[in-house]
Coordinates of C-alpha atoms in Angstrom, one line a residue:
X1 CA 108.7 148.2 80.7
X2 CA 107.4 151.3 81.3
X3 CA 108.2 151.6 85.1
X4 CA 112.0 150.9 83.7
X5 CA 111.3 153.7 80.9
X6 CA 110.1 156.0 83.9
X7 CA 113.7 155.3 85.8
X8 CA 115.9 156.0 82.7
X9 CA 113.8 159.4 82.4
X10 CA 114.3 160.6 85.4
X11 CA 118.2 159.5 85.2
X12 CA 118.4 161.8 82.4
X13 CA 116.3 164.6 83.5
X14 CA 119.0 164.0 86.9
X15 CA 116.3 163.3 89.2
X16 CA 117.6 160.0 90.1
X17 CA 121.3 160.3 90.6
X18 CA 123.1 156.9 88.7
X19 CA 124.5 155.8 92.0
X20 CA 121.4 156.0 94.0
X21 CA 119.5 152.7 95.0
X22 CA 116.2 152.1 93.0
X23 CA 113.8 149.0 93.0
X24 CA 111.7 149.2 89.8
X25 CA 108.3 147.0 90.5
X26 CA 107.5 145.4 87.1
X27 CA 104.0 143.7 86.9
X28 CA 103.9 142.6 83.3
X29 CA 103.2 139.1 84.3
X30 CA 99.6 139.4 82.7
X31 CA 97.9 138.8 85.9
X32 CA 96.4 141.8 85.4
X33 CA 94.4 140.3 82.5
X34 CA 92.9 137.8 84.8
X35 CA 90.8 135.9 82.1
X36 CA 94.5 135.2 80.1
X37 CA 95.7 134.2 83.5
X38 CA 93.0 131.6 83.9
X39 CA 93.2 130.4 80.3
X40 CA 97.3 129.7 81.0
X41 CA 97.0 128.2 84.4
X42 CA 93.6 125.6 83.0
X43 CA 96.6 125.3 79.4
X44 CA 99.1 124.0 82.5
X45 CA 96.3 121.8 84.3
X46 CA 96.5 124.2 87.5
X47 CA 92.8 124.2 88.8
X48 CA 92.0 127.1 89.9
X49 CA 91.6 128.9 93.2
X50 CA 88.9 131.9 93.1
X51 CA 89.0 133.6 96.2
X52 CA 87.4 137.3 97.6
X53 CA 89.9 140.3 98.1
X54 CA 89.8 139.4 101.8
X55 CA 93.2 139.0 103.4
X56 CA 91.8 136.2 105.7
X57 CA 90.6 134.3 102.4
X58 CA 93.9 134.1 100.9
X59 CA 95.1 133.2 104.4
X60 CA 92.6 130.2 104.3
X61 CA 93.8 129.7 100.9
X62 CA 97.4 129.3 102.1
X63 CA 96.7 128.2 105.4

């Protein structure tokens, strides 16, 4: 919401023009509260997948 609240500000203060092209990224999923994520995904029998930061151990992950 408050990425969307940043965009309608800057429309009003004419810093974005109304016709111009925007992509708003929204992340108010809750995965940013990781311990509420893993409390919904155990609630919808997921079992879940701990992995490092590592871009190769998501990779393995996904194979």
């Amino acid at each position: 919401a408050a990425a969307f609240a940043g965009l309608q500000q800057a429309v009003q203060q004419n810093r974005v023009a109304p016709e111009d092209r925007v992509v708003v990224i929204n992340t108010g999923n809750g995965l940013k509260d990781v311990q509420s994520a893993m409390r919904g995904a155990a609630l919808a029998g997921a079992e879940p997948h701990p992995v490092r930061p590592l871009l190769a151990d998501v990779r393995r992950l996904f194979g």
